[in-house]
XYZ file of C-alpha atoms in Angstrom:
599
model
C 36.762 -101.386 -42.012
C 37.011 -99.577 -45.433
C 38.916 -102.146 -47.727
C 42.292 -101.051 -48.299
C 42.872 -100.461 -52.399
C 46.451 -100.427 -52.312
C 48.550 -102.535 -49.657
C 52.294 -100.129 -49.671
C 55.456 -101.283 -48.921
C 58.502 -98.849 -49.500
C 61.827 -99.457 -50.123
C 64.237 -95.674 -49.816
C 65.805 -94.576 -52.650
C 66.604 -90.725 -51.787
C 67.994 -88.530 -54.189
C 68.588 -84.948 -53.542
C 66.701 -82.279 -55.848
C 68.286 -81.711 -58.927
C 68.102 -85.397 -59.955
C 66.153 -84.297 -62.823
C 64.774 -81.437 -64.626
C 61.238 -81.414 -63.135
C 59.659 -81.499 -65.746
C 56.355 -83.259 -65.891
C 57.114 -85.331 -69.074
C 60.365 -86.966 -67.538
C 59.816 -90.022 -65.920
C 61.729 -91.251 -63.297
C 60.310 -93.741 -60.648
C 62.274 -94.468 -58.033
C 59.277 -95.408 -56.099
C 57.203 -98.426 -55.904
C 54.020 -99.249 -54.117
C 52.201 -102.638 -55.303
C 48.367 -102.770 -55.465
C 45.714 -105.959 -56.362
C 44.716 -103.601 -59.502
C 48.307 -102.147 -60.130
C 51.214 -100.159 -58.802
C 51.548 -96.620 -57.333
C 55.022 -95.113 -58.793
C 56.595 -92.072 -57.712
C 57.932 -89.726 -60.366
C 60.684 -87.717 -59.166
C 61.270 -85.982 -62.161
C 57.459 -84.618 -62.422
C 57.183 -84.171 -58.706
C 53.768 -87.038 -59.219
C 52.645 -89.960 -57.601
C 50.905 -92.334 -60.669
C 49.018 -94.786 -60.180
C 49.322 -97.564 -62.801
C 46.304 -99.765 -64.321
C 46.739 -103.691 -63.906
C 48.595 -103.829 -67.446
C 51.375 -101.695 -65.869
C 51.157 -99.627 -68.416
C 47.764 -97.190 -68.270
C 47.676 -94.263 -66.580
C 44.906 -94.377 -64.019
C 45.631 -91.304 -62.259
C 48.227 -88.729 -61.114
C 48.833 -86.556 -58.332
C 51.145 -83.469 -57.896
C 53.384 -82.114 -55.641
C 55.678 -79.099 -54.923
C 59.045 -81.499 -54.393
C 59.503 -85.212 -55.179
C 57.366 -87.516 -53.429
C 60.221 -89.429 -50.638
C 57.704 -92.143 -49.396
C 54.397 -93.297 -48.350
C 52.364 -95.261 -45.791
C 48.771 -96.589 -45.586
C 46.863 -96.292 -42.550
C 43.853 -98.913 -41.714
C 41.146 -97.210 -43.192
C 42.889 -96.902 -46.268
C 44.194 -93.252 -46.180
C 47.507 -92.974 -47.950
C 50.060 -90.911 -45.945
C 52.934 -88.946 -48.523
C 56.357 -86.750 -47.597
C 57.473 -84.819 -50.297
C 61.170 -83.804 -50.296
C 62.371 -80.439 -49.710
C 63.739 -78.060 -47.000
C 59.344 -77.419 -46.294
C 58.845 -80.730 -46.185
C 55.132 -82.032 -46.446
C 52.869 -84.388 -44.801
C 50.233 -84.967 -47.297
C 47.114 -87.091 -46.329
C 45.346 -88.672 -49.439
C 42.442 -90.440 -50.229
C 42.683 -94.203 -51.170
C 40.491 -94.470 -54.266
C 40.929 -90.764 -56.424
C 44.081 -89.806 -54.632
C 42.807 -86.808 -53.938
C 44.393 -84.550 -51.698
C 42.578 -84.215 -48.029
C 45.217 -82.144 -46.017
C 48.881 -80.817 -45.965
C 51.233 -80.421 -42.990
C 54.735 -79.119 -42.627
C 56.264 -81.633 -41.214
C 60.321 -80.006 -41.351
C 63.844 -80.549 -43.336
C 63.445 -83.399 -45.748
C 61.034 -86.018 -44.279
C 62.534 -89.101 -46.135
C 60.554 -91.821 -44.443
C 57.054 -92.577 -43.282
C 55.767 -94.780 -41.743
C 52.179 -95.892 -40.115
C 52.735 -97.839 -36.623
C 49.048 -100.099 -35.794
C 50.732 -100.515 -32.174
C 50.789 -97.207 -31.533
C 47.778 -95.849 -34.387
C 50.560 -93.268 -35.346
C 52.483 -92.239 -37.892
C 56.472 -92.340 -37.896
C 58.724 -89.707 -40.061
C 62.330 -89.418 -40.233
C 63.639 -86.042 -40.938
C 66.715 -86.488 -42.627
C 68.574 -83.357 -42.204
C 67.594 -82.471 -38.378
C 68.754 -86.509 -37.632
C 65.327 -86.653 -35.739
C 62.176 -89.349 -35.545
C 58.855 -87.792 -35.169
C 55.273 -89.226 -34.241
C 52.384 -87.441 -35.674
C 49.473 -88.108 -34.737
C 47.472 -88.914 -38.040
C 44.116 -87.416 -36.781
C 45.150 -83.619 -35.691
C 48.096 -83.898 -37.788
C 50.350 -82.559 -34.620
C 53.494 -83.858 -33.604
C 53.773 -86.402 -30.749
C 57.034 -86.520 -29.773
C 60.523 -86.142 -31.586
C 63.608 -88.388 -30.820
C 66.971 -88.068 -31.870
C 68.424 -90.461 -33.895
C 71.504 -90.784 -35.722
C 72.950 -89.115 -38.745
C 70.438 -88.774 -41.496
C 67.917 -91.315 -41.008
C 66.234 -92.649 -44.390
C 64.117 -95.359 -42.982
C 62.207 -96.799 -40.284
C 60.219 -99.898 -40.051
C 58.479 -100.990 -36.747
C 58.632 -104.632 -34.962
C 58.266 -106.583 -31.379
C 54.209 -105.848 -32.188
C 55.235 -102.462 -33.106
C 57.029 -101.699 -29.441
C 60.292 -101.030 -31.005
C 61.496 -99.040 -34.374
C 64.622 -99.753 -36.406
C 65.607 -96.716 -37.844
C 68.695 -96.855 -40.688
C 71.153 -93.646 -40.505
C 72.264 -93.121 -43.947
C 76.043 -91.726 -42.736
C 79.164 -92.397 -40.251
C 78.610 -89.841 -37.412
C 82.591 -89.958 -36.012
C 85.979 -89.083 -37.174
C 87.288 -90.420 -39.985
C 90.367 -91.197 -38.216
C 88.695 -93.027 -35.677
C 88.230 -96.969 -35.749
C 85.572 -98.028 -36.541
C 84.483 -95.624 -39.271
C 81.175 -97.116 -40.269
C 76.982 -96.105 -39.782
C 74.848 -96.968 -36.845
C 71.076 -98.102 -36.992
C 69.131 -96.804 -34.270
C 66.250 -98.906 -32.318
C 63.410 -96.477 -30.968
C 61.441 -97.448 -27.835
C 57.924 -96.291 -28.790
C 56.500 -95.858 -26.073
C 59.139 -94.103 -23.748
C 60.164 -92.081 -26.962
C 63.983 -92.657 -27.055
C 66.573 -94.494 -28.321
C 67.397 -97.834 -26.268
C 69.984 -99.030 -28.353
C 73.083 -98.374 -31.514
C 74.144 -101.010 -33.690
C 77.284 -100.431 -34.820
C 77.373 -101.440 -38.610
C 80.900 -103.131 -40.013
C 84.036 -100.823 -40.084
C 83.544 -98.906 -43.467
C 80.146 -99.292 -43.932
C 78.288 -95.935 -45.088
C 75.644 -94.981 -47.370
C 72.587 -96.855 -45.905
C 69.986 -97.053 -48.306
C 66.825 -99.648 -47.174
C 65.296 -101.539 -44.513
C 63.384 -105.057 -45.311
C 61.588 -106.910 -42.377
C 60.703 -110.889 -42.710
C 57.036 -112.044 -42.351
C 57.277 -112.903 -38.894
C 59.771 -109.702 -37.692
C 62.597 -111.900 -36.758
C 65.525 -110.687 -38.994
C 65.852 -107.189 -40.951
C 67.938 -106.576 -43.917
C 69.647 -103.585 -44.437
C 71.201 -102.410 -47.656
C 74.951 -100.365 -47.618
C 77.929 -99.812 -49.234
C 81.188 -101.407 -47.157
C 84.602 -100.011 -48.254
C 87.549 -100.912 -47.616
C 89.088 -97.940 -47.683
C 92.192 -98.121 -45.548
C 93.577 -99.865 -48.723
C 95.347 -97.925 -51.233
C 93.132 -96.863 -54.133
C 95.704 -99.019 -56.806
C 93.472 -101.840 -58.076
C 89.503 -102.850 -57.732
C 89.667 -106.564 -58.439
C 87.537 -108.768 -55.840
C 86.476 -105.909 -54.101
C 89.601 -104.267 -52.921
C 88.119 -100.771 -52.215
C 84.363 -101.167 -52.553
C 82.448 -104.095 -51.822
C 78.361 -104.203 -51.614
C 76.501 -105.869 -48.644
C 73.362 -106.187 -46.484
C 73.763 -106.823 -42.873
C 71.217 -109.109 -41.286
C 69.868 -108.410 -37.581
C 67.967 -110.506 -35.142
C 64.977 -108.251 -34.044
C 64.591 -110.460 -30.632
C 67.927 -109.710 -29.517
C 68.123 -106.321 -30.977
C 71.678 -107.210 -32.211
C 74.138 -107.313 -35.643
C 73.875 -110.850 -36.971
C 76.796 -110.579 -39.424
C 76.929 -108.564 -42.901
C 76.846 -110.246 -46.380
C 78.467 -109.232 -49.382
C 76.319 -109.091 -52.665
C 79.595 -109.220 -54.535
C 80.984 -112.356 -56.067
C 84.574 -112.780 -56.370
C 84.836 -111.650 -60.075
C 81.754 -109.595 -60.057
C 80.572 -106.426 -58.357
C 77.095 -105.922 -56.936
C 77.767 -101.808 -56.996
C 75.327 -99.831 -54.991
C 73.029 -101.685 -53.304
C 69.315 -99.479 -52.768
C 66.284 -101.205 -52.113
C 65.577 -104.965 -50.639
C 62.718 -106.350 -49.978
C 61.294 -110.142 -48.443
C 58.790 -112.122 -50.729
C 55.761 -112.861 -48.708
C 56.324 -116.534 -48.265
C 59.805 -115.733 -46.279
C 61.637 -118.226 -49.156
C 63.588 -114.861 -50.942
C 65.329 -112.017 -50.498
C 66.007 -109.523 -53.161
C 68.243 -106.342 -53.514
C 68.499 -104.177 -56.222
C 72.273 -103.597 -57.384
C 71.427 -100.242 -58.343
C 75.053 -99.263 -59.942
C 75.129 -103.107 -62.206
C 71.855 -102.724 -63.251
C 70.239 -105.582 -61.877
C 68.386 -107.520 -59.009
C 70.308 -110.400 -56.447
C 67.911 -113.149 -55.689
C 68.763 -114.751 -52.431
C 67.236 -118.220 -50.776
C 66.570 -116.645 -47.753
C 66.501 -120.140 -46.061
C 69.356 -121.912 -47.069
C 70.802 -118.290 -46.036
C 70.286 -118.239 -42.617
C 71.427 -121.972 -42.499
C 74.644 -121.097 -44.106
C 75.271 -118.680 -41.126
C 74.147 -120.955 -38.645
C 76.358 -123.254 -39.815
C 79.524 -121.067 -39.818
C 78.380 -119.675 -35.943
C 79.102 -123.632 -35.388
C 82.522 -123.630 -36.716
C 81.484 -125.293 -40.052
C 83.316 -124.018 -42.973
C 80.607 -123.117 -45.290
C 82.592 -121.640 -48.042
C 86.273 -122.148 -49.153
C 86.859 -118.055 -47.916
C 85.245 -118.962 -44.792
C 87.193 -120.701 -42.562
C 85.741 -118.583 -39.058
C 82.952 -116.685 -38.010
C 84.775 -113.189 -38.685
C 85.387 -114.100 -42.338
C 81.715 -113.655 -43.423
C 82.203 -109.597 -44.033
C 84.808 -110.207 -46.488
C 84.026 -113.131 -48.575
C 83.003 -112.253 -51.455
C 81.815 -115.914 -52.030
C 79.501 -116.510 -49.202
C 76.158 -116.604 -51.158
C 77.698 -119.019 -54.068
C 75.231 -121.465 -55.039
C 72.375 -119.456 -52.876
C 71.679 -116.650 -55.061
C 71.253 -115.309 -58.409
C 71.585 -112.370 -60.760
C 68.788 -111.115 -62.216
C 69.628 -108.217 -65.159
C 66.583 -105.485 -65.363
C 67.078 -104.549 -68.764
C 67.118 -101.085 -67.856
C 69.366 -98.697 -65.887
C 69.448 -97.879 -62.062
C 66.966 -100.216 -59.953
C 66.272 -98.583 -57.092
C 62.934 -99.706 -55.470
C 62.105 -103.204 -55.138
C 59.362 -104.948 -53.852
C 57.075 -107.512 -52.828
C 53.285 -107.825 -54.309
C 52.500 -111.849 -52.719
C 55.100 -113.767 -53.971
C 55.777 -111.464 -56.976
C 58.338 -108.925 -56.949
C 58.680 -105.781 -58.432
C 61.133 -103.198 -59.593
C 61.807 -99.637 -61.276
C 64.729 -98.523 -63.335
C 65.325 -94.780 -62.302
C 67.419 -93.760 -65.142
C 65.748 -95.654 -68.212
C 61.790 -96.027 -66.465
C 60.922 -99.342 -67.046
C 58.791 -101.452 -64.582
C 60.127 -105.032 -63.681
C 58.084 -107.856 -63.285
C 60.394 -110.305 -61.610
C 60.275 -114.193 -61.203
C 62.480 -114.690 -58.086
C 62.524 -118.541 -58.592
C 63.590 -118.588 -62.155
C 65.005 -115.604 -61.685
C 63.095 -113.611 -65.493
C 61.198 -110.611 -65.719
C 58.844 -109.271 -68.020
C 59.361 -105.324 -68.599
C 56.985 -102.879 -68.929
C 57.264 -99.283 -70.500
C 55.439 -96.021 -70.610
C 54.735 -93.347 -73.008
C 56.640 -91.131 -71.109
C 60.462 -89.804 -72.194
C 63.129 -91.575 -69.240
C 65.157 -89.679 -67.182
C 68.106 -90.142 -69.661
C 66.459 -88.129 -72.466
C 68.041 -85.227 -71.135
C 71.758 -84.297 -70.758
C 71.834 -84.172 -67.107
C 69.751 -87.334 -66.410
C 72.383 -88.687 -68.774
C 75.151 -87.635 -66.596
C 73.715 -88.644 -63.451
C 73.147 -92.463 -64.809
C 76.960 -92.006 -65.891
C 77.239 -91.360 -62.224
C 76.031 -94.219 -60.716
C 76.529 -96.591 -63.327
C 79.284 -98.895 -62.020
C 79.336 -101.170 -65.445
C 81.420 -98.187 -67.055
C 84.284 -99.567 -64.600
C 85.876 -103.220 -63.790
C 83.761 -106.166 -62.997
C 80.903 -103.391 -61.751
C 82.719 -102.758 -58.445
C 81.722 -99.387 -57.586
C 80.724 -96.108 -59.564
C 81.437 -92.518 -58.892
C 78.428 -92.344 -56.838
C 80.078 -94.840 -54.559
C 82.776 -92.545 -52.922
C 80.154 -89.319 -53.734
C 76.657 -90.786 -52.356
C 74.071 -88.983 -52.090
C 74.210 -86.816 -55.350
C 77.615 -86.175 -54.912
C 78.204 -85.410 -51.846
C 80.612 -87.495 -49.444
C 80.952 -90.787 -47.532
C 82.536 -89.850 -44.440
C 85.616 -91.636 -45.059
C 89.553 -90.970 -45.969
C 90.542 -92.391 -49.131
C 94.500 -93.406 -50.040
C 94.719 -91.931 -53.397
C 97.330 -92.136 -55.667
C 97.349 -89.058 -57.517
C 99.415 -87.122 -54.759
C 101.265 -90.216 -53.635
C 100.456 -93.229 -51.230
C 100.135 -93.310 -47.756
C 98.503 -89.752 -47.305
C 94.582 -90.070 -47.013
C 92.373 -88.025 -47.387
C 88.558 -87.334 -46.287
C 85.993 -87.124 -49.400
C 85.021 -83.566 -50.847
C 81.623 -83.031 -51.989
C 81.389 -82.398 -55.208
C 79.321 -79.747 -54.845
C 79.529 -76.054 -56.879
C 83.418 -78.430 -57.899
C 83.287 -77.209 -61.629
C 82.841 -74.056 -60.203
C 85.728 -73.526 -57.840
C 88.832 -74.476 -59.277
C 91.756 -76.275 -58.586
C 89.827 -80.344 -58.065
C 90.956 -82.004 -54.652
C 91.912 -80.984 -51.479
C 95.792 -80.551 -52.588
C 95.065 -78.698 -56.121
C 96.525 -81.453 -57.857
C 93.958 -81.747 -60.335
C 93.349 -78.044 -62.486
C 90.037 -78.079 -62.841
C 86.955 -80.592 -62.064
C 86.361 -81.126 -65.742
C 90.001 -83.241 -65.422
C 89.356 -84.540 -62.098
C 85.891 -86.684 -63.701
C 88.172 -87.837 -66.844
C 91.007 -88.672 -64.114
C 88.527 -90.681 -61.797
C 87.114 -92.708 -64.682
C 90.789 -93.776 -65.418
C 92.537 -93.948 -62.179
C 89.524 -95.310 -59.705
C 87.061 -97.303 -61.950
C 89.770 -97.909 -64.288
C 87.592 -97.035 -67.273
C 88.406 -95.121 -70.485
C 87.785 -91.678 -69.926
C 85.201 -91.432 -72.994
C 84.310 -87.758 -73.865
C 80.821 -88.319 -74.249
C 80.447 -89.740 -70.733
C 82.735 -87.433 -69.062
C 81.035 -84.430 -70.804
C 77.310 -85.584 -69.391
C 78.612 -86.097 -65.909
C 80.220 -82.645 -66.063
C 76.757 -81.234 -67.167
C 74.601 -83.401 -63.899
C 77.413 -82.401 -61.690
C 77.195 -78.519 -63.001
C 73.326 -78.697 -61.959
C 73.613 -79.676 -58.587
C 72.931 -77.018 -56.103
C 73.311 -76.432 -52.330
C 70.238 -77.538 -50.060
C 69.370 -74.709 -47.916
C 71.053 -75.429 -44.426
C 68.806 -77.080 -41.028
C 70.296 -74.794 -39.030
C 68.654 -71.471 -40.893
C 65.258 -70.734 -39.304
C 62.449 -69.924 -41.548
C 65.257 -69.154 -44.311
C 66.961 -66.854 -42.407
C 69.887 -66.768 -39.876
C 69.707 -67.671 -36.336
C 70.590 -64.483 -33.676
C 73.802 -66.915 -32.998
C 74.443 -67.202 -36.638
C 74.129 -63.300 -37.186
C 76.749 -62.791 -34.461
C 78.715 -65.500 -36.220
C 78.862 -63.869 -39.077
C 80.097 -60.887 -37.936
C 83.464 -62.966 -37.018
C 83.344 -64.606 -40.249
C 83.300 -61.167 -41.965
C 86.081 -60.133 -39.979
C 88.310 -63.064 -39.290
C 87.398 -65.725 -42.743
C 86.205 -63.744 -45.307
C 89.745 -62.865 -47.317
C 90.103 -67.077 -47.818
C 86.601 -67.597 -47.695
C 85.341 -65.244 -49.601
C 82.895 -64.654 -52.791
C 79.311 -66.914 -53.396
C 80.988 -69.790 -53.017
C 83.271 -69.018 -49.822
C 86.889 -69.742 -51.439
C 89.362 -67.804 -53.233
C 90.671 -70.492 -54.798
C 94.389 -70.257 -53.629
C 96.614 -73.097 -52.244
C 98.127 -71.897 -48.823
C 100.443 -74.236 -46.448
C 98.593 -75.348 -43.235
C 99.965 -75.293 -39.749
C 97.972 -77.886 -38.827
C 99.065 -80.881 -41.057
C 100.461 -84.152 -39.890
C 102.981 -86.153 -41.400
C 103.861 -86.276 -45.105
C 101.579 -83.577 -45.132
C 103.369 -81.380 -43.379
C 104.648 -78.462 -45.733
C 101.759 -79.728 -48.624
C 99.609 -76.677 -49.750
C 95.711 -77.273 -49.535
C 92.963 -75.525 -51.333
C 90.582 -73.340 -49.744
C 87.321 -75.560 -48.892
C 84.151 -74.020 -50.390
C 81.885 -73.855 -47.146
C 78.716 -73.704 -48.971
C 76.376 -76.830 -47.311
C 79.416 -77.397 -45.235
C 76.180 -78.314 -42.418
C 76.273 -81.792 -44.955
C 79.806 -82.447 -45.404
C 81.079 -83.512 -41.871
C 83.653 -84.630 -40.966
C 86.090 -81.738 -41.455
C 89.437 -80.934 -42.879
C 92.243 -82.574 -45.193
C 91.997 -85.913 -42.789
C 88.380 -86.043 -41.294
C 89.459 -85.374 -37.721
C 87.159 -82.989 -36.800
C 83.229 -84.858 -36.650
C 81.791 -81.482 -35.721
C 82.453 -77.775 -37.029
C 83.159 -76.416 -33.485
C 85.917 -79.129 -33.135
C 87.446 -78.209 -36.633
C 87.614 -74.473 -34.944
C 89.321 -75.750 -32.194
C 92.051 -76.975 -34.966
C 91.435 -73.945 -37.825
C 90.164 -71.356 -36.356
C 89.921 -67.627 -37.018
C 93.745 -66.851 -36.024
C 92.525 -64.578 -33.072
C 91.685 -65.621 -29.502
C 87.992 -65.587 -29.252
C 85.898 -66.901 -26.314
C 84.202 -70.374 -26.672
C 80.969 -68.796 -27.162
C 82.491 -66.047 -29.977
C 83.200 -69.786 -31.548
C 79.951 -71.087 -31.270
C 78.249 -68.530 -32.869
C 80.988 -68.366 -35.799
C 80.152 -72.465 -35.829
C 76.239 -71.835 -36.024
C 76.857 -68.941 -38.721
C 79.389 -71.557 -41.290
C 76.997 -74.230 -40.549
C 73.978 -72.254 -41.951
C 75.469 -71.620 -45.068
């Protein structure tokens, strides 16, 4: 067998296009891949793959793409396997040594995850935006199967001898007004090509970032936000609307252990990304992207802690029963550590032998990190960081939890995903308490005045200074504020799954027709709103007689679910609440559906 150069593991740390200014120059890795002789990085910003000399610091060689490199696998004879981001997403096949390019393959709507299978001697892609798994055969490069997974899977790692996947579904897939509101990771039968089995995730769990597997494929750890947000948005102290956690699950019995909070009472752990196992089984490490800094956990005394409580023991003062674990913020006291990066926005970590290793996404250092004594030793290249420029500034304003109380939560906490939504209703205060209501994307926002769904706010350029103050209770500094208005102003709409090579679908074109007949005077213009507040028949409530803004519809195919309160999880159930105004027959709504879900 050809000797493998670089042994890959991958940790997901998606962010959309638009992250950066693609420019060649910029570095931002928020990709690692550890190697005897060095590390392979992934830099969004140039749309490159680098490899890294042993210093950590020499350029040995880089690679180009059309779109950001999302991850990459290694085969047994040492081929490298890359997807590149994008609504043409690639499959790029790669030779170990030069990194020369062998062979590219469309492989559909932003491929986020690969990975190589031995059991089955195939590869494994999730495709993010068509909620699918796909085998591809590496050898003809043609697709094996496809299975349908849940909403926007980011990763997938194999176990039971690679039998089984565990795929992790970035985003809720219900009503927000359902209970729970939280994620599901889906478990793949590989063989029979379906899916054998949900796990439903904690109530309020969303934005799931990163799978880690143990040595021996007994436990997986995945990384998520968990919010509390049926809780009035009035304070943040010890986690009272965001808190930070990993669930743990048994791979034997296919089944939720319990979730653990990265948080400690006084201190946030805000946005947990990447986690990985060190080789020996002893640690486990997350990055807390949003503080800035890695959590070192004994992964033995751990699982010994939880065994422990299963028994009835109370292990910590907060936990006094088994259902406590989720919410104490205290459970990992005495068993883990904080390690700072010295840089800004760790997103991949992972595991080289017993040595770990990290990148800072905003400021581009790489992390050597100690997980016993918990020190690193930083490493820099001659390349300008992401935050050179005034968007890459914004975005780390965006994410950066630190600028708010104890390092709870940032903005991109309730806007994941570059600013898009979470899925869930959120009590805030500027209209009053005890009205919720279901996150906007952010989306084309400084472009489509009034900010929030009731107008409250006049523009978007208040809404950032008023969310600084009023949810991370931070000072609204101008300089911060004005960078986040400048990353938020360069975001753009991903071009929509449901188009077909770019164009729309015969339903869509017959949707449209509606649309142009029916929508079109609220929706109207390039971004589908005319701005205007209008009272709503449909409101519950203390909403009842409250004038809403016009939704902008553009990428509305990402934003589920729909209207003031979430109720709707898909668009043709949001017609059946706001339709046209005109009887039309179910399949006159369908194709109006199809038509406002390509846009």
């Amino acid at each position: 067998m050809k000797e493998i150069k670089y042994s890959i593991l991958f940790l997901i740390g998606i962010c959309m296009m638009g992250c950066g200014e693609n420019k060649s120059d910029i570095f931002a890795p928020d990709r690692l891949f550890p190697a005897s002789s060095g590390l392979l990085v992934a830099n969004r910003a140039g749309n490159e793959l680098v490899a890294l000399a042993s210093d950590l610091q020499t350029i040995h060689k880089r690679t180009g793409f059309a779109s950001p490199v999302n991850d990459l696998a290694v085969a047994p004879n040492g081929t490298l396997w890359v997807v590149t981001d994008g609504y043409k997403g690639q499959l790029y096949e790669l030779e170990p040594d030069g990194m020369n390019i062998l062979s590219q393959t469309p492989v559909g709507n932003t491929p986020s995850a690969v990975h190589y299978n031995p059991h089955t001697g195939t590869l494994w892609v999730t495709q993010r935006f068509t909620n699918r798994l796909l085998e591809i055969n590496p050898a003809t490069r043609t697709e094996v199967a496809s299975v349908e997974v849940g909403r926007e899977p980011v990763d997938v790692i194999s176990f039971a001898s690679g039998n089984r996947l565990l795929v992790a579904n970035n985003m809720p897939e219900m009503s927000s007004l359902d209970y729970p509101v939280a994620a599901r990771l889906s478990i793949v039968d590989a063989k029979k090509h379906e899916v054998v089995k949900r796990i439903l995730l904690p109530n309020g769990s969303t934005d799931v970032k990163a799978i880690a597997v143990d040595a021996d494929q007994s436990y997986a750890y995945v990384t998520h936000l968990l919010a509390r947000y049926q809780l009035p948005t009035n304070q943040v102290d010890r986690g009272w609307m965001s808190t930070n956690a990993f669930s743990i699950i048994d791979l034997s019995k296919e089944e939720l252990v319990t979730t653990v909070l990265l948080d400690t009472p006084q201190k946030g752990s805000a946005n947990p990304w990447g986690i990985t196992v060190s080789a020996d089984n002893r640690y486990i490490v997350a990055a807390a992207s949003g503080t800035h800094e890695l959590v070192s956990i004994d992964r033995t005394a751990l699982h010994d802690r939880i065994r422990k409580a299963s028994e009835g023991e109370r292990v910590t003062p907060s936990t006094r029963k088994w259902e406590d674990i989720p919410n104490d913020a205290g459970f990992l006291y005495g068993i883990s550590g904080y390690i700072p990066t010295d840089g800004k926005g760790p997103r991949t970590v992972i595991t080289s032998g017993n040595t770990i290793y990290a990148a800072n996404y905003f400021t581009g250092e790489i992390v050597q990190v100690d997980p016993v004594n918990r020190n690193t030793t930083r490493y820099n290249l001659e390349m300008a960081p992401l935050i050179s420029t005034k968007v890459g500034e914004g975005n780390m304003y965006f994410h950066d939890a630190t600028l708010g109380f104890q390092g709870w939560q940032s903005c991109a906490s309730c806007h994941p995903n570059e600013a898009r939504v979470d899925g869930l209703n959120w009590d805030l205060l500027n209209d009053g308490i005890g009205n919720p209501k279901n996150t906007k994307t952010l989306i084309y926002s400084h472009e489509t005045p009034p900010a929030m769904v009731t107008g409250i706010r006049k523009n978007a350029e208040t809404a950032v200074r008023s969310g600084l103050r009023h949810i991370l209770f931070a000072e609204a500094n101008e300089e911060v504020s004005s960078a986040m208005d400048a990353y938020l102003k360069s975001l753009h709409a991903e071009p929509s799954p449901y188009l077909v090579d770019g164009k729309l679908s015969e339903a869509a074109q017959r949707g449209k027709a509606g649309f142009d007949k029916h929508c079109a005077s609220c929706h109207s213009g390039a971004y589908y709103t005319n701005g205007k507040l209008y009272d709503i028949p449909w409101s519950v409530g203390t909403e009842k007689g409250v004038k809403m803004d016009v939704s902008t519809l553009n990428e509305a195919w990402r934003t589920a679910p729909y209207l003031y309160d979430g109720r709707s999880y898909t668009m043709r159930e949001m017609l059946d609440v706001h339709g046209p105004g005109v009887a039309m027959s179910d399949a006159e709504l369908n194709d109006l559906a199809e038509y406002v879900l390509s846009l």
